[in-house]
Short mmCIF file of C-alpha atoms in Angstrom, two decimals:
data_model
loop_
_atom_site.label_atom_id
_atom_site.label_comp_id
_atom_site.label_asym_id
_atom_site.label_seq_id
_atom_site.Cartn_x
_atom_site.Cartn_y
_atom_site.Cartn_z
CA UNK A 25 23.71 220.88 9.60
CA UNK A 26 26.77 221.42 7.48
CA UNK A 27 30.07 220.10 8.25
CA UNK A 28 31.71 222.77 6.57
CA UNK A 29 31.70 225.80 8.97
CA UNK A 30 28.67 227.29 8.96
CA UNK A 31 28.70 231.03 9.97
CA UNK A 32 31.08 232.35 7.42
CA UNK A 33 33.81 233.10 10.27
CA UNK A 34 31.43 234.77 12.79
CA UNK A 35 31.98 234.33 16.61
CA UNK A 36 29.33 233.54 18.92
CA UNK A 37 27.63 236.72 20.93
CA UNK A 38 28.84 235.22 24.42
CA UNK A 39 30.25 231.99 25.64
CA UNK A 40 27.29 229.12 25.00
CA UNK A 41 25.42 227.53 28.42
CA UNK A 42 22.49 225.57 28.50
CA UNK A 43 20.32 225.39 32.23
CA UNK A 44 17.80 223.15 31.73
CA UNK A 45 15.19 222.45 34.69
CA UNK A 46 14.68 219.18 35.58
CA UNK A 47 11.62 218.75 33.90
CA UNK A 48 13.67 218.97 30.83
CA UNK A 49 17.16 217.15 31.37
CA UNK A 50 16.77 214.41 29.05
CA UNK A 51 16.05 216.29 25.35
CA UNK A 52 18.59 219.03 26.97
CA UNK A 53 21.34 216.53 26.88
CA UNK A 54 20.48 215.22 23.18
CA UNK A 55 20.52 219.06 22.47
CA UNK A 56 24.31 219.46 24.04
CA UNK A 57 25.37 216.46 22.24
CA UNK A 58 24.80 217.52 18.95
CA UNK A 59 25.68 221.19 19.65
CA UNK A 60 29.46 219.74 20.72
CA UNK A 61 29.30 217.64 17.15
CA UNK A 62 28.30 220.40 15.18
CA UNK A 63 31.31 222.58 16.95
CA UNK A 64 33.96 220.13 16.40
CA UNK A 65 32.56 220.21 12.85
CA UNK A 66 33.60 223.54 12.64
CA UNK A 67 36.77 223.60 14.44
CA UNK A 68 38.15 220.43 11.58
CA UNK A 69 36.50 222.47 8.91
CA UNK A 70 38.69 226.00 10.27
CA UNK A 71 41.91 223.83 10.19
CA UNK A 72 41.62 222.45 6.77
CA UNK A 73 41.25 225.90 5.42
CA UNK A 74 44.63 226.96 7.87
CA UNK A 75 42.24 229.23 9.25
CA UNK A 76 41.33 229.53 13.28
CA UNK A 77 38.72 230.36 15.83
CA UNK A 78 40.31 231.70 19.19
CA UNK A 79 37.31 232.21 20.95
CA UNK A 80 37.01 230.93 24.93
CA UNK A 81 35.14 228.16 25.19
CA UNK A 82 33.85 227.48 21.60
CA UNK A 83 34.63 224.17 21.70
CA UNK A 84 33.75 221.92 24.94
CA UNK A 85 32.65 218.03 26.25
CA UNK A 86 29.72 219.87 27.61
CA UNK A 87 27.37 223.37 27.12
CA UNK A 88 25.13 221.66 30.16
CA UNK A 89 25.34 223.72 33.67
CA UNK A 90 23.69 222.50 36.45
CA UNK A 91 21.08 224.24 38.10
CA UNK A 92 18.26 222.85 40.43
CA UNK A 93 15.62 224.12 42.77
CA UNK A 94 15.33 222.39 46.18
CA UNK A 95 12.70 223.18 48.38
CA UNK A 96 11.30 223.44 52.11
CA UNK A 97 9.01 221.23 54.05
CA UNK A 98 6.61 224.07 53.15
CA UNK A 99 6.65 223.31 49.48
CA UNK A 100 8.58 226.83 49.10
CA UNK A 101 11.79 226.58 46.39
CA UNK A 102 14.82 228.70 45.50
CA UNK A 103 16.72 228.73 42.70
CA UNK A 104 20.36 227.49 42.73
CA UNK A 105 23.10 228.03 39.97
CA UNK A 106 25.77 225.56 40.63
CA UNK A 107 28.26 227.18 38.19
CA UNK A 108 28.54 230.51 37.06
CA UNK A 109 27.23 231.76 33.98
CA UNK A 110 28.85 235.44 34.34
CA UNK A 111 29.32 236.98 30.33
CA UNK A 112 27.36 233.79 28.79
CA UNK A 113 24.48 233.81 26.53
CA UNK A 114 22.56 231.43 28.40
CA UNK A 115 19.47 229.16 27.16
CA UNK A 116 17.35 227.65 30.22
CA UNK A 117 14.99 225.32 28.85
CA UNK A 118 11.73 223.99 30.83
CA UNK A 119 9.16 221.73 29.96
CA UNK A 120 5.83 223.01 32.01
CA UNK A 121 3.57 220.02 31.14
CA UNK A 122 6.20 217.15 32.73
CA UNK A 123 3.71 216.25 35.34
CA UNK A 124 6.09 213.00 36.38
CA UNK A 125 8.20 215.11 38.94
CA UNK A 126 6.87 215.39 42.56
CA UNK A 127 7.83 217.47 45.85
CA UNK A 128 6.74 217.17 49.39
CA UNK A 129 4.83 220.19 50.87
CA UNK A 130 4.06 219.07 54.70
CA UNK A 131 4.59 215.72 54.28
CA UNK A 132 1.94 215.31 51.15
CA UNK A 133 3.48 214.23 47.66
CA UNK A 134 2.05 216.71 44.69
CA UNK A 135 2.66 216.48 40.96
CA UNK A 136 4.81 219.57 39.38
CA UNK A 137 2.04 221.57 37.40
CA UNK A 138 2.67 223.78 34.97
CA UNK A 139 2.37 226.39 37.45
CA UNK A 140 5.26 224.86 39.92
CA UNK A 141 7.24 224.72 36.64
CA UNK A 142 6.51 228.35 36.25
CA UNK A 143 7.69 229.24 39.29
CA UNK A 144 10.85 227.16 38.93
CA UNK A 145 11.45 228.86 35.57
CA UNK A 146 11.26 232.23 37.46
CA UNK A 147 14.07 231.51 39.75
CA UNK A 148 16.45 230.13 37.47
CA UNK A 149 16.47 233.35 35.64
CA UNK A 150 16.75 235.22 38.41
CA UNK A 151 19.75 233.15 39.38
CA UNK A 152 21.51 234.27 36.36
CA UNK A 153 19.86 237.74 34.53
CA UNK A 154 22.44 239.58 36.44
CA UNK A 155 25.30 238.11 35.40
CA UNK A 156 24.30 236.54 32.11
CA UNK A 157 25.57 238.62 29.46
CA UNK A 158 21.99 237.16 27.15
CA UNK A 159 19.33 234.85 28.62
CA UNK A 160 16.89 233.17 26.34
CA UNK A 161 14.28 230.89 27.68
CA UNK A 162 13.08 227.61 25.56
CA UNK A 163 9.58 226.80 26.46
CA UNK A 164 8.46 224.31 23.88
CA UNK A 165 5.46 223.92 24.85
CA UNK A 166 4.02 227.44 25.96
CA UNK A 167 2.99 228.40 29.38
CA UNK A 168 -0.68 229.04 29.46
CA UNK A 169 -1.03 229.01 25.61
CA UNK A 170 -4.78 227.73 25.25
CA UNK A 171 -5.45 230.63 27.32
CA UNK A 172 -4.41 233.29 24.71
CA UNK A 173 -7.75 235.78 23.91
CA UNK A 174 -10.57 236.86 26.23
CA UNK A 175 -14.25 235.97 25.89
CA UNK A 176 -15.58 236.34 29.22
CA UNK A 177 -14.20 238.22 32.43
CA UNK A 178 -10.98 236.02 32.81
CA UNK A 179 -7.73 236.35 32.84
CA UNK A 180 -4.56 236.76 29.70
CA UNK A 181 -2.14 234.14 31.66
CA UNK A 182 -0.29 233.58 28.81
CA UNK A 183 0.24 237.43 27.89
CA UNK A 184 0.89 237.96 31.31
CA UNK A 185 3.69 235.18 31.30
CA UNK A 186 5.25 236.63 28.71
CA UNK A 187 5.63 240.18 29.99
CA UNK A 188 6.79 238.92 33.01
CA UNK A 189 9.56 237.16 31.65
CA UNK A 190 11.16 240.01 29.90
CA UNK A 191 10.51 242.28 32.57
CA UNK A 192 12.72 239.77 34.57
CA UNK A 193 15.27 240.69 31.67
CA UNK A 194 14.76 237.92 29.01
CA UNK A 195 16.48 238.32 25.78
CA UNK A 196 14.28 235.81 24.05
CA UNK A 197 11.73 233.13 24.15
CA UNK A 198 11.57 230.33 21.58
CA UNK A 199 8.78 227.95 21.74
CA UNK A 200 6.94 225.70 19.52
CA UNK A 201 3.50 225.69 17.48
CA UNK A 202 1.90 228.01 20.01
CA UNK A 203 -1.55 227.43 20.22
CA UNK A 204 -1.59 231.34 18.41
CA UNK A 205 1.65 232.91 17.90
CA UNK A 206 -0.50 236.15 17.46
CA UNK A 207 0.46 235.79 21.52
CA UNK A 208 3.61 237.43 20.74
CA UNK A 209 2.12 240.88 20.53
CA UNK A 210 1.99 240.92 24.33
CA UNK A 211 5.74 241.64 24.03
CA UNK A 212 6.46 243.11 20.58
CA UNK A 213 9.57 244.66 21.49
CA UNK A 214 11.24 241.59 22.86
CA UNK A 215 12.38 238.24 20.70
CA UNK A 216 9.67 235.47 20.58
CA UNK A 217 10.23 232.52 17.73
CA UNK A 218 7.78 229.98 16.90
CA UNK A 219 8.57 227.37 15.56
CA UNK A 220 7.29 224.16 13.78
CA UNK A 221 7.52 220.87 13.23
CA UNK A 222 6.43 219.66 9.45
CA UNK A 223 9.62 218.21 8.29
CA UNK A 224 10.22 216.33 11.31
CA UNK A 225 6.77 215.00 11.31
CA UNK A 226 7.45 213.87 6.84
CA UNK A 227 10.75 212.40 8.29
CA UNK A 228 8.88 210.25 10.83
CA UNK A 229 6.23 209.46 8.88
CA UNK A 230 7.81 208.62 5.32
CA UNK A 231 10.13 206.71 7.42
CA UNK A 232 7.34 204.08 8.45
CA UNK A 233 5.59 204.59 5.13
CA UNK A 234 8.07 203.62 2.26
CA UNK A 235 5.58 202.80 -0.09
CA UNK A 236 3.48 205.73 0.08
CA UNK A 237 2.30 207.17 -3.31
CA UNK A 238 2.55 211.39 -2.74
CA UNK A 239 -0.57 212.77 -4.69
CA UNK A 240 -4.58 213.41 -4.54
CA UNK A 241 -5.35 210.56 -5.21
CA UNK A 242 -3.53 208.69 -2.23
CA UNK A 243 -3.27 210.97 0.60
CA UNK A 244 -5.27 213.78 2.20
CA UNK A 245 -4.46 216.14 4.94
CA UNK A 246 -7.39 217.17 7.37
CA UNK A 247 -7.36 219.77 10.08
CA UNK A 248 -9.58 218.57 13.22
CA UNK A 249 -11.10 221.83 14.14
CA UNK A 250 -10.97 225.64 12.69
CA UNK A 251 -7.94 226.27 14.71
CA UNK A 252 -5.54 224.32 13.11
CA UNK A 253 -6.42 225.62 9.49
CA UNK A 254 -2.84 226.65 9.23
CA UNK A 255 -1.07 224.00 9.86
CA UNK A 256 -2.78 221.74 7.55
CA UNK A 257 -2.77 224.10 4.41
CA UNK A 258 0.79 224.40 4.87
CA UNK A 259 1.34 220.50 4.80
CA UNK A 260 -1.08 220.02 2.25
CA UNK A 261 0.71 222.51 -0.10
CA UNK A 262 4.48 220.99 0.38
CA UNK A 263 2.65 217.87 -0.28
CA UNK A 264 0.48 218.60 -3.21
CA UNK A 265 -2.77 217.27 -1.89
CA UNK A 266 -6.24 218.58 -1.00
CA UNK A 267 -7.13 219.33 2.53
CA UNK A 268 -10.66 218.89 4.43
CA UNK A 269 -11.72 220.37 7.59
CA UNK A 270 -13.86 219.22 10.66
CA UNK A 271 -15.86 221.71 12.52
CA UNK A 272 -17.23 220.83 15.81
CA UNK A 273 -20.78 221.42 16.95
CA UNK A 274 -21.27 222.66 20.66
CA UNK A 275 -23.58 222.82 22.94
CA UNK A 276 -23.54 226.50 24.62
CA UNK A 277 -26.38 226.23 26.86
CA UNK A 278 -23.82 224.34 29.20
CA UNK A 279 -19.94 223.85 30.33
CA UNK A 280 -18.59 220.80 31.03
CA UNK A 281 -15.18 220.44 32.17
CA UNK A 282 -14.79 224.18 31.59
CA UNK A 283 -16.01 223.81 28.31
CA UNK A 284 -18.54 223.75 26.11
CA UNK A 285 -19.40 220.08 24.75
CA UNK A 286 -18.85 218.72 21.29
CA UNK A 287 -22.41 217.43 19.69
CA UNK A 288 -21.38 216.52 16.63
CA UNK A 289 -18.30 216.85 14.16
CA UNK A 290 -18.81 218.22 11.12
CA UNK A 291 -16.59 217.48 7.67
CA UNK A 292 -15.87 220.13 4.78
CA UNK A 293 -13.70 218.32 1.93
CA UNK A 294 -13.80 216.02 -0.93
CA UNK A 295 -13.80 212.20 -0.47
CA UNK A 296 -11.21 210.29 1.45
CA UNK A 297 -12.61 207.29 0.63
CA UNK A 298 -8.94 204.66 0.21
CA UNK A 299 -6.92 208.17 0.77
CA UNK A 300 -4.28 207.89 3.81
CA UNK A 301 -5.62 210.70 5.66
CA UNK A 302 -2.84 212.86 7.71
CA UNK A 303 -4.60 214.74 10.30
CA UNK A 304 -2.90 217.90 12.02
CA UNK A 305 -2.91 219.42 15.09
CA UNK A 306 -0.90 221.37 17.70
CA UNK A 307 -1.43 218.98 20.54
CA UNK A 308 -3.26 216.13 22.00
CA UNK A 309 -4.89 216.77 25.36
CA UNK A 310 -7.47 214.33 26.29
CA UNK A 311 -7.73 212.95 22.64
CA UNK A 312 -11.60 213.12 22.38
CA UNK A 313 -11.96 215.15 19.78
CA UNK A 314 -8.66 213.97 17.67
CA UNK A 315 -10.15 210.29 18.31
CA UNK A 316 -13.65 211.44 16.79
CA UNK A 317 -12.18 212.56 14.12
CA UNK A 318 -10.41 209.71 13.26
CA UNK A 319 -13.59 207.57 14.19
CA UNK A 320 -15.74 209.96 11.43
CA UNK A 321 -12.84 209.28 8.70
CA UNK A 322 -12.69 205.34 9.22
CA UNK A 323 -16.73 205.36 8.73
CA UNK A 324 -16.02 207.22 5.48
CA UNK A 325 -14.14 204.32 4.45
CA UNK A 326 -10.57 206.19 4.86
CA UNK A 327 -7.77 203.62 3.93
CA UNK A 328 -5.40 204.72 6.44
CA UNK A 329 -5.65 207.54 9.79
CA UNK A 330 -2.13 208.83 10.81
CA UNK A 331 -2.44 211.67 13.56
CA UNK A 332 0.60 213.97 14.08
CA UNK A 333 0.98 216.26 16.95
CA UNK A 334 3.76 218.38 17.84
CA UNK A 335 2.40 217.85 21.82
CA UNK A 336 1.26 214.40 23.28
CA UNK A 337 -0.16 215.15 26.42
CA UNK A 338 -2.74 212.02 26.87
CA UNK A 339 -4.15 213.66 29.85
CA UNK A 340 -6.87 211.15 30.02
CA UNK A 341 -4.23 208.40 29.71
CA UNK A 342 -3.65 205.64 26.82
CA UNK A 343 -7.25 203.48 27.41
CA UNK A 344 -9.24 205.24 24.57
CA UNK A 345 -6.25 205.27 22.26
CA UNK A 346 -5.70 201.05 22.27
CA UNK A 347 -9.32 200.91 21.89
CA UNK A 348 -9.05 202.49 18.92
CA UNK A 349 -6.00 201.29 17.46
CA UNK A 350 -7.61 198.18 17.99
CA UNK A 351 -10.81 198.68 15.88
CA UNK A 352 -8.79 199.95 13.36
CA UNK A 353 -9.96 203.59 13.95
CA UNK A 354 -6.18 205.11 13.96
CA UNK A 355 -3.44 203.67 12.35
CA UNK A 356 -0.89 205.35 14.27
CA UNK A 357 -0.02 208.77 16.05
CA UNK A 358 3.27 210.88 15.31
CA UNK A 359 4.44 213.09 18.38
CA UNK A 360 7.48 214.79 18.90
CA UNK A 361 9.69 214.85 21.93
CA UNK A 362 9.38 218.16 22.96
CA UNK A 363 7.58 217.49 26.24
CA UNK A 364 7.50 214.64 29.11
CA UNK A 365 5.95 211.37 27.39
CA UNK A 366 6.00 208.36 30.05
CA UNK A 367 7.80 205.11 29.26
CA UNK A 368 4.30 203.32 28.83
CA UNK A 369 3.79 205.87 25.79
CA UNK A 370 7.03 204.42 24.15
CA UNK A 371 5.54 200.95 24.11
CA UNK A 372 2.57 201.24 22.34
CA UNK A 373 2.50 199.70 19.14
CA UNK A 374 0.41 202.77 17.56
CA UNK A 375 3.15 205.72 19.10
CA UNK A 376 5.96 206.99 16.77
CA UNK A 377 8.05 210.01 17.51
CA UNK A 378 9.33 212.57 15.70
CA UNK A 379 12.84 213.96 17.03
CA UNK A 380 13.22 217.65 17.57
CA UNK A 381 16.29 217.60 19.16
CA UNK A 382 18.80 218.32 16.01
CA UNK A 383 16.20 220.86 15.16
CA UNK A 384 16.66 222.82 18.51
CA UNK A 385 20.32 222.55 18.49
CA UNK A 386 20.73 223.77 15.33
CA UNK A 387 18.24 227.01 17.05
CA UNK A 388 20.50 227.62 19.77
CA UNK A 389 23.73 227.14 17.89
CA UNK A 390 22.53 229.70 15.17
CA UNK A 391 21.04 232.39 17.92
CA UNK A 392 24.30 231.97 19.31
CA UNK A 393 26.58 233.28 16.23
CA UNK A 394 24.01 236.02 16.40
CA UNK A 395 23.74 235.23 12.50
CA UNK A 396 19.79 235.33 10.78
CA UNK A 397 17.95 232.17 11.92
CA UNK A 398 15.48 233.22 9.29
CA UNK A 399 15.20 230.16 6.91
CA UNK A 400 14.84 227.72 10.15
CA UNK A 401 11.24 229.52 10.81
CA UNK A 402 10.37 228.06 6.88
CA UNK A 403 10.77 224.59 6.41
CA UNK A 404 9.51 224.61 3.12
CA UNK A 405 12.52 224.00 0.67
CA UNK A 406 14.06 221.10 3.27
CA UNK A 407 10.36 219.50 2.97
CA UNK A 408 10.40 219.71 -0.84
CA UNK A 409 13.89 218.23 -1.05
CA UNK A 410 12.61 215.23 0.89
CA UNK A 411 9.47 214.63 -0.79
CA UNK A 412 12.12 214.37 -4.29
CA UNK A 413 13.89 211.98 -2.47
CA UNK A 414 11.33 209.26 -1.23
CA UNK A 415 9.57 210.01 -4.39
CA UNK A 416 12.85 208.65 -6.31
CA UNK A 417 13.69 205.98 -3.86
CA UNK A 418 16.90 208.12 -2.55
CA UNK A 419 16.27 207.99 1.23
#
């Protein structure tokens, strides 16, 4: 972000507010804090010039407004507003995979789900769509995503989601690295914005690796299954490197777990024998599959496995993962901190995180001056300009 004033003298579209759930409070306030630096930016930049911005509540200690949703003995909730947000454009962010929070529903203790978070999301907006002059909701990691296309008689949740939402009266809804954007046609009238993480993920991992050498020869980018073809071409290009795919075998004749199990893994690519191999996905669940991947590279006789994942979910907890950082089958795993990750997470010695938080401040602060946020949706000049610089030792 510049500290020169960015919008060439445009005013925001409404005063700025941020409602974050409390799934979601802790990114939220790394969010405000650079949104108040970049606006104080501004506001030195407008006075050197003799120039001025008299526009209420541009520049404040705080964007945050408190919101909650208490509940009955029931397990029923409401949504509360604790300030008001009449004439703001307001962003209510939500994280719908922070299964850490709990409520009491006659007497038991239950884990949020991403349903409960839902729900919760639901009744903030309805706390403020009337009065709100904009409301844009920031799901990073989208509601029902994996459940995006029909194959059998089931349901479109995540379609559904979506239509719901802006029939509540949602402006927009900015996520990131949906499972498949091509979601967004469930609403095509209405603003959705994916977004991605490559240049955080180069930051975070040229930051451990100073001494990597940037070419075919040394490093390799491999997508895990068919579905994350994308993502790995697109890394492999800003990079300059060749890219191999895994395909996984399945068993159809049965479901387990609600899906069909994984026989064997399958490898399309050229060697990666002594290559650092970068392998890309959207998300980490369980980690079976990303963890037989990593297995099938090691055994042939990759020098280094680095995983990144714009979601760390580790459903099936940690176990598997120090197993395998211990027999030297991953080297490390890059996630960012978009979603919940517990404080056992940030101890292991094979966890690195890439920040989004800048990233998502510089989204709202943009949406907010109304101006194009087209060049944040390509990261590709930004990635370019800091492969020059580790390349010649500048960083």
């Amino acid at each position: 972000m510049s500290k020169d004033y960015t919008y060439k003298n445009s005013i925001p579209i409404a005063p700025l507010r941020i409602a974050a759930l409390e799934s979601c409070t802790d990114l939220a306030r790394q969010v405000n804090d650079h949104i108040v630096r970049f606006r104080r930016n501004d506001i030195e930049a407008l006075k050197k010039r003799q120039s001025y911005l008299e526009y209420r509540g541009y520049d404040c200690d705080s964007y945050l407004v408190e919101c909650t949703c208490p509940r009955f003995g029931t397990g029923e909730a409401k949504g509360l507003m604790k300030q008001s947000v009449r004439g703001s454009d307001i962003y209510i962010m939500v994280d719908v995979v922070n299964y850490s929070l709990t409520y009491k529903a006659f007497g038991y203790t239950n884990h949020m789900s991403p349903d409960d978070h839902y729900q919760d999301l639901k009744r903030i907006i309805a706390t403020s769509v009337t009065t709100a002059h904009r409301v844009n909701v920031i799901m990073p990691f989208l509601y029902e995503s994996r459940q995006h296309k029909r194959s059998e008689r089931e349901s479109l949740d995540c379609a559904m989601a979506l239509q719901e939402l802006v029939n509540m009266g949602v402006s927009n809804i900015i996520t990131f690295d949906a499972h498949d954007p091509r979601v967004q046609n469930a609403i095509p009238l209405h603003g959705f914005d994916n977004f991605e993480p490559p240049y955080q993920f180069m930051k975070a991992l040229f930051g451990r690796e100073r001494d990597l050498m940037i070419d075919k020869d040394h490093i390799m980018v491999i997508s895990p299954d068919e579905g994350a073809m994308n993502r790995a071409v697109f890394f492999a290009n800003n990079l300059g490197v060749d890219m191999g795919m895994f395909y996984k075998r399945r068993d159809y004749s049965k479901v387990v777990g609600g899906r069909n199990p994984i026989v064997a893994h399958e490898f399309l690519g050229s060697s990666v024998e002594g290559k650092t191999v970068i392998v890309i996905d959207d998300m980490i669940s369980s980690g079976e599959s990303m963890l037989d991947t990593a297995r099938e590279l090691k055994n042939r006789k990759a020098d280094k496995v680095i995983v990144c994942c714009t979601f760390g979910l580790f459903t099936n907890g940690f176990e598997k993962f120090d197993e395998f950082y211990e027999k030297g089958y991953i080297d490390y795993v890059i996630t960012t901190n978009l979603n919940y990750r517990s404080p056992e997470l940030l101890t292991k010695p094979w966890y690195l995180e890439a920040d989004m938080s800048q990233f998502l401040a510089v989204i709202i602060n943009t949406m907010n001056h109304d101006v194009p946020i087209s060049e944040y949706l390509s990261t590709a000049e930004k990635i370019q300009n800091y492969i020059y610089k580790y390349n010649h030792k500048l960083l």
